[in-house]
Short mmCIF file of C-alpha atoms in Angstrom, two decimals:
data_model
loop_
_atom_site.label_atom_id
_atom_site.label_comp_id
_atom_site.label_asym_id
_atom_site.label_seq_id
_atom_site.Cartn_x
_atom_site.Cartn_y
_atom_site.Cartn_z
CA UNK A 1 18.16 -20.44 -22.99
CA UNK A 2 19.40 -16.69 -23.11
CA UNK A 3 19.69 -14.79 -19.56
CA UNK A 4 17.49 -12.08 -21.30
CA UNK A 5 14.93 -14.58 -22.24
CA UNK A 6 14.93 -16.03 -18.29
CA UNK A 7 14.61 -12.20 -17.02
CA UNK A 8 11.47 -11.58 -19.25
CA UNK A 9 9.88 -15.02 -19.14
CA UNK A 10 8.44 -14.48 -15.20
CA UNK A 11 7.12 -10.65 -16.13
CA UNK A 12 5.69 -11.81 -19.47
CA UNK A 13 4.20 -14.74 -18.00
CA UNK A 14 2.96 -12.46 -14.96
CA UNK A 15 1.21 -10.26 -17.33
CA UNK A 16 -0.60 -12.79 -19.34
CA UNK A 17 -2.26 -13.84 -15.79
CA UNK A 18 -3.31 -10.86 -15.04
CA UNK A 19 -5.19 -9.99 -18.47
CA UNK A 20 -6.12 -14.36 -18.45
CA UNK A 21 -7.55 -14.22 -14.69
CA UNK A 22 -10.69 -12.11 -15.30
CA UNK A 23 -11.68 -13.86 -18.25
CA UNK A 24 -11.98 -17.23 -16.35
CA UNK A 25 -12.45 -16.76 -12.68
CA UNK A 26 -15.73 -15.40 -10.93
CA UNK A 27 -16.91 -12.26 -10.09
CA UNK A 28 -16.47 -13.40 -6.13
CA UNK A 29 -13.19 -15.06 -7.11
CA UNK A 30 -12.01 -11.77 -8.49
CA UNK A 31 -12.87 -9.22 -6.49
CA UNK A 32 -11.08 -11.16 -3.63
CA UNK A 33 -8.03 -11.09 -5.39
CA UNK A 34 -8.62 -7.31 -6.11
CA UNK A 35 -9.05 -7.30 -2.14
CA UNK A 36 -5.27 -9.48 -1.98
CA UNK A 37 -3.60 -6.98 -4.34
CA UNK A 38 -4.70 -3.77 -2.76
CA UNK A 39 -3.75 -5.39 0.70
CA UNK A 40 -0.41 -6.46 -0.71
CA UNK A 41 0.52 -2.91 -2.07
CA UNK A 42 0.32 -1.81 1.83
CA UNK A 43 2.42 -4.87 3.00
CA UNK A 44 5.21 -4.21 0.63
CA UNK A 45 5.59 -0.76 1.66
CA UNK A 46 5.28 -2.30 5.26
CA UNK A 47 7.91 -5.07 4.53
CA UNK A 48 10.40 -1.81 3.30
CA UNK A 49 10.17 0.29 6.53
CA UNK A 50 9.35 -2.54 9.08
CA UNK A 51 10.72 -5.77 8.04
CA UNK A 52 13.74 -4.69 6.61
CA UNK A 53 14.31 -1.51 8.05
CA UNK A 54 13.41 -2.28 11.72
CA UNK A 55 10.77 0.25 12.09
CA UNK A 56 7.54 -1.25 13.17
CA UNK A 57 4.73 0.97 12.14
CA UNK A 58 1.19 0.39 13.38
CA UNK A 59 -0.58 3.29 11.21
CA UNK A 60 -0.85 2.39 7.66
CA UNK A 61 -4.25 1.63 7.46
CA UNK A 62 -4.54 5.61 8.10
CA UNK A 63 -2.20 6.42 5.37
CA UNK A 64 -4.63 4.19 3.09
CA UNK A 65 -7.69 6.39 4.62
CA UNK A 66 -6.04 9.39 3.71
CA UNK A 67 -5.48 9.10 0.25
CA UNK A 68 -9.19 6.98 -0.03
CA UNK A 69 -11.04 9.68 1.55
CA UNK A 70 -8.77 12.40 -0.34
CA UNK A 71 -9.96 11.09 -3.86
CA UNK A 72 -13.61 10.16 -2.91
CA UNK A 73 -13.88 13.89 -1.39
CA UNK A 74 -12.15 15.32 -4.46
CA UNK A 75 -13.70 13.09 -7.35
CA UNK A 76 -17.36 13.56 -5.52
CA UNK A 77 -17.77 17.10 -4.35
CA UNK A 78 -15.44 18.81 -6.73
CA UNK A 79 -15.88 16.65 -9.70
CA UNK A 80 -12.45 16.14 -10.27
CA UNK A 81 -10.58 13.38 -12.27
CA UNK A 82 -9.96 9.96 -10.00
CA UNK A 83 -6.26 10.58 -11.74
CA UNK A 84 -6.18 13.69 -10.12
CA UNK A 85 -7.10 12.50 -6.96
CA UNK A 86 -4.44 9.88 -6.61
CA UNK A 87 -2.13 12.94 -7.35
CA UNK A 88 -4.03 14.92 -4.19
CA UNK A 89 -3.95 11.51 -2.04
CA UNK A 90 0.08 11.04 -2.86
CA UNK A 91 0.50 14.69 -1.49
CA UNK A 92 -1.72 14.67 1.50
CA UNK A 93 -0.34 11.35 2.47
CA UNK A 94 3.56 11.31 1.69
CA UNK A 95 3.31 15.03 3.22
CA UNK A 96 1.66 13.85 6.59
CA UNK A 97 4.01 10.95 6.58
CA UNK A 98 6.90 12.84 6.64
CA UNK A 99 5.41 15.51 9.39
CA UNK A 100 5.20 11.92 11.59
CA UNK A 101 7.91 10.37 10.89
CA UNK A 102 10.40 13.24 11.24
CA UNK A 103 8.67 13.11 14.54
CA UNK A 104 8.51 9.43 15.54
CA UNK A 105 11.90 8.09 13.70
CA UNK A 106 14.12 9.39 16.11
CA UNK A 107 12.47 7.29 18.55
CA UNK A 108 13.46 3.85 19.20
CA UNK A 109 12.10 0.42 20.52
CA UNK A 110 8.54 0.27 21.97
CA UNK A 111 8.17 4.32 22.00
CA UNK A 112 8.67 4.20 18.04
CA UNK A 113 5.38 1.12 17.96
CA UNK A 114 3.30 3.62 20.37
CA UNK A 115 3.46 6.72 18.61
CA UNK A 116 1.96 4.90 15.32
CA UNK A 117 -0.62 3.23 16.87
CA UNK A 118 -1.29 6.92 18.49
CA UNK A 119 -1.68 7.56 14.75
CA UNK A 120 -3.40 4.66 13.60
CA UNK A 121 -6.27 5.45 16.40
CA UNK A 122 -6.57 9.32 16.17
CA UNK A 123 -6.95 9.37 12.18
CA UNK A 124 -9.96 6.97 11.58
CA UNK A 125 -11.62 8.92 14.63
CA UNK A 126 -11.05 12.11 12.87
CA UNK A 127 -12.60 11.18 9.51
CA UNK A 128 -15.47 9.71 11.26
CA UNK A 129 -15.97 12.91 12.83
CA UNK A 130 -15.86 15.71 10.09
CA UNK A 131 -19.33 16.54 8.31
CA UNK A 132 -17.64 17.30 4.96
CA UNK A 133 -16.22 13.33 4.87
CA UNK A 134 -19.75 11.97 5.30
CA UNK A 135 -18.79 11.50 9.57
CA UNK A 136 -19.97 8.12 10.39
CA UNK A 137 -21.83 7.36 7.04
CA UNK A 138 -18.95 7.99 4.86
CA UNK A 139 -18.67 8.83 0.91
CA UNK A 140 -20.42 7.13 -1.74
CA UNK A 141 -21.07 7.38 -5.51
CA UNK A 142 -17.51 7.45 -5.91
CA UNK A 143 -16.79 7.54 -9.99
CA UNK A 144 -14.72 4.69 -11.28
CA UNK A 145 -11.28 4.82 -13.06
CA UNK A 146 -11.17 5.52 -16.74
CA UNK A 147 -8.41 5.62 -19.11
CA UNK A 148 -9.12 7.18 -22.16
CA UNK A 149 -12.98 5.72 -23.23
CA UNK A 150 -12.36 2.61 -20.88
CA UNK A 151 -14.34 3.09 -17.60
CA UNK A 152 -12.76 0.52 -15.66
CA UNK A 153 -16.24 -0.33 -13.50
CA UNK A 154 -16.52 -3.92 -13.28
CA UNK A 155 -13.53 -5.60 -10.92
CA UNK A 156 -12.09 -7.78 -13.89
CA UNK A 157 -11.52 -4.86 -15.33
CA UNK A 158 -10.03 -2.82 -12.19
CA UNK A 159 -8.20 -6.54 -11.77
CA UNK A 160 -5.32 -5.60 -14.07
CA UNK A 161 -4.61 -2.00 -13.04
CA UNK A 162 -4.23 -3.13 -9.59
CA UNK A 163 -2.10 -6.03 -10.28
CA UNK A 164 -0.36 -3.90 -12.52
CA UNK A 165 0.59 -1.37 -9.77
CA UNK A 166 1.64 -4.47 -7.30
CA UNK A 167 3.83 -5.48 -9.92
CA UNK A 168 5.24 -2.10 -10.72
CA UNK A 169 5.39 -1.60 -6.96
CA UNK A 170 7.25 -5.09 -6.08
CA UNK A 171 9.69 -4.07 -9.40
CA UNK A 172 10.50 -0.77 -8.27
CA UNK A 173 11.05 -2.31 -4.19
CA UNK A 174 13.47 -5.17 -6.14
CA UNK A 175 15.29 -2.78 -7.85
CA UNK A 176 16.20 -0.36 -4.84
CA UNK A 177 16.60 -3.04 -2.93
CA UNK A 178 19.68 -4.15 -5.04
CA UNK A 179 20.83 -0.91 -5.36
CA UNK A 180 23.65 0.89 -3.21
CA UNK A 181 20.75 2.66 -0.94
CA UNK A 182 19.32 -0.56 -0.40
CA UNK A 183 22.78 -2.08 1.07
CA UNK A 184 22.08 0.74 3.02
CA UNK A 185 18.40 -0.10 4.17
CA UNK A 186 19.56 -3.65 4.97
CA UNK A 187 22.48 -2.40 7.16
CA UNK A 188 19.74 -0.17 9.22
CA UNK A 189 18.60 -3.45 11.45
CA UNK A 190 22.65 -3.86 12.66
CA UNK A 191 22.54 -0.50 14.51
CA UNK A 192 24.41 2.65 13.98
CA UNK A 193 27.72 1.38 13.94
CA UNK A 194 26.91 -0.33 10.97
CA UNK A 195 25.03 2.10 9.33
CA UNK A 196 28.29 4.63 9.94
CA UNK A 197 30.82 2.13 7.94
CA UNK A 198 28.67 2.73 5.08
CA UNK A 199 28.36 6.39 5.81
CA UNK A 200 24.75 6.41 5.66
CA UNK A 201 22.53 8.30 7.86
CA UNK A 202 20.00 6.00 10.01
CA UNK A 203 17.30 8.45 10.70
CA UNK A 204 17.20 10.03 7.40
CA UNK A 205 17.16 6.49 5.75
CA UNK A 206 14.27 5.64 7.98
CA UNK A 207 12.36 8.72 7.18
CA UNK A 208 12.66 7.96 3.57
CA UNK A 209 11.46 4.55 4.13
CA UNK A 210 8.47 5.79 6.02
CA UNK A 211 7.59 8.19 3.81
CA UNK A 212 7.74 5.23 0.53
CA UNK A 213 5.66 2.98 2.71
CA UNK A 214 3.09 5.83 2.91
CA UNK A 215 3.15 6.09 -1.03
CA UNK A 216 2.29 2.26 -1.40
CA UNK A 217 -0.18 2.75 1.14
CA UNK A 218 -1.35 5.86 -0.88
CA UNK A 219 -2.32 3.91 -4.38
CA UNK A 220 -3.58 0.99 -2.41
CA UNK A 221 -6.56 3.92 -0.54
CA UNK A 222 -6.84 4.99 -4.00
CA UNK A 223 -7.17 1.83 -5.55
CA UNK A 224 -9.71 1.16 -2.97
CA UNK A 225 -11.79 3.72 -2.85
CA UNK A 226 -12.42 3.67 -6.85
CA UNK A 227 -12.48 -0.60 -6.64
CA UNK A 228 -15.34 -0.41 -4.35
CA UNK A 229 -17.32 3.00 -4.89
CA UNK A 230 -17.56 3.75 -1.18
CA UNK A 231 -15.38 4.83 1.85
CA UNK A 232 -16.09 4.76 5.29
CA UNK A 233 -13.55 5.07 8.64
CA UNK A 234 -13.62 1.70 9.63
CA UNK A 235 -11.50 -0.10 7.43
CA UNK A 236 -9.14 2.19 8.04
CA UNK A 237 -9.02 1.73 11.75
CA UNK A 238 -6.04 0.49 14.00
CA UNK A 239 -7.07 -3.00 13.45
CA UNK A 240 -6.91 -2.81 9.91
CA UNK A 241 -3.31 -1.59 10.76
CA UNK A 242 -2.78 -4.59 13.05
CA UNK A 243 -4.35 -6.66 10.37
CA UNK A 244 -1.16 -5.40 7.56
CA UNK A 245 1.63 -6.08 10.05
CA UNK A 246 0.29 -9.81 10.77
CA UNK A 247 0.17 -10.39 6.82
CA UNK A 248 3.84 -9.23 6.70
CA UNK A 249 4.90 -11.53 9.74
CA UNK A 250 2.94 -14.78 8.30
CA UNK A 251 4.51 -13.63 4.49
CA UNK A 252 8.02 -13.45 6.10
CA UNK A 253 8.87 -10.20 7.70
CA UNK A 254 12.16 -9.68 5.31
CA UNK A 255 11.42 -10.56 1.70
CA UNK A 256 9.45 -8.77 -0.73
CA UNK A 257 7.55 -12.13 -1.76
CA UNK A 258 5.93 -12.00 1.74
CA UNK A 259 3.87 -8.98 0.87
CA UNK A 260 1.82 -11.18 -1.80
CA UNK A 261 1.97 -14.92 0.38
CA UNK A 262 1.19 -13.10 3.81
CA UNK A 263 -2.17 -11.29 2.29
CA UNK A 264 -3.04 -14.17 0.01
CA UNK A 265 -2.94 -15.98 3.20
CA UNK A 266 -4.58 -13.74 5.63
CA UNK A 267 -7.26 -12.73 3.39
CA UNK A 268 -8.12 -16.23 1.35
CA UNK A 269 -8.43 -17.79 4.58
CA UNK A 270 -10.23 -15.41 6.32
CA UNK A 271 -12.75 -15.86 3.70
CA UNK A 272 -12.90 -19.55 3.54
CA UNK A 273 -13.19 -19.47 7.41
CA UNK A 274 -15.98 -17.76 7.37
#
């Protein structure tokens, strides 16, 4: 067998799943793995920034809020395209990620862990609090995803453009990963004397990482917002946040693969359990 025909036999047979799935599973049994790939999208940016780069963040769920409330506002009050709104959400979101983090990265240890979770707590408390984001009832009627004449409504059909963008997301994390700026970003966990022999910049890299995390974190608000037609503060809420980092530690905190095991595992058992 070829080595080109071993690289494209896991991506080809990836993406006959994810058109097969929806044809043969349930409308329960679908919709919770919509749940597992938007959860994973978060956790991969989380696995980037905390498990390999050493810098524990406690506020995605509020980068998630931010882009889902940015695109439900936008799409519902303005009448704008959902497309559109993942462009607004990726601005709001990578911009007020890099406002915090160029605050919080130079911190270090336990002070770095306290100033997210400041985050985490102060950003769901906001949205619940402003009239023009619904306050405490949040936004509905929320407009699904189209693409071209195909409304994607129904969550088999939402099913492949989120596994799509976990895929494109866990490709694009791979890739840098075995790049020379991810030597880099695996150097950042053996301190700065490390990070000097390869003449890299620890706070900067850190920054950038933060900043990635919050675009992952981005589509998955986005994905969620138009997946379930409704936003509200509290899944965005620092236990939501608490929620991502356990899925990374049960996944594995320093490979990519744990962003998809630690959610399928977190979430498919939370639901049998109950």
């Amino acid at each position: 067998m070829s080595p080109f025909i071993k690289r494209a036999g896991i991506p080809l047979i990836a993406l006959l799943l994810i058109f097969t799935v929806p044809q043969v599973l349930g409308k329960f049994e679908v919709s919770l793995l919509n749940d597992i790939g938007i959860a994973a999208l978060v956790v991969l940016g989380l696995v980037l920034v905390s498990g390999i780069g050493g810098a524990l963040s406690f506020g995605q769920a509020a980068f998630v809020g931010i882009a889902a409330y940015s695109t439900a506002w936008y799409t519902t009050t303005q009448g704008g395209s959902p497309w559109m709104g993942l462009v607004l959400g990726l601005v709001l979101t990578c911009g007020s990620a890099w406002i915090v983090g160029a605050i919080t990265m130079r911190l270090g240890g336990d002070y770095l862990a306290l100033s997210t979770i400041a985050w985490g707590l102060s950003v769901p408390i906001l949205f619940a609090n402003l009239p023009m984001l619904g306050s405490h009832t949040g936004i509905d009627g929320i407009p699904a995803i189209r693409i071209g004449s195909w409304e994607l409504e129904e969550s088999g059909s939402i099913f492949i453009l989120i596994w799509l963008m976990v895929g494109g997301g866990g490709w694009f994390a791979w890739n840098l990963l075995r790049s020379r700026i991810g030597r880099s970003i695996r150097a950042l966990r053996g301190g700065k004397v490390l990070m000097a022999s390869f003449g890299a910049d620890a706070f900067r890299l850190r920054l950038t990482l933060f900043v990635m995390a919050s675009a992952y974190a981005s589509v998955a608000g986005w994905l969620f917002a138009h997946a379930n037609r409704f936003v509200s503060a509290t899944p965005f809420s620092l236990h939501a946040s608490v929620d991502y980092v356990f899925m990374m530690v049960v996944g594995g905190m320093t490979q990519l693969a744990s962003a998809l095991l630690g959610s399928t595992l977190y979430i498919g058992l939370n639901n049998v359990l109950q």
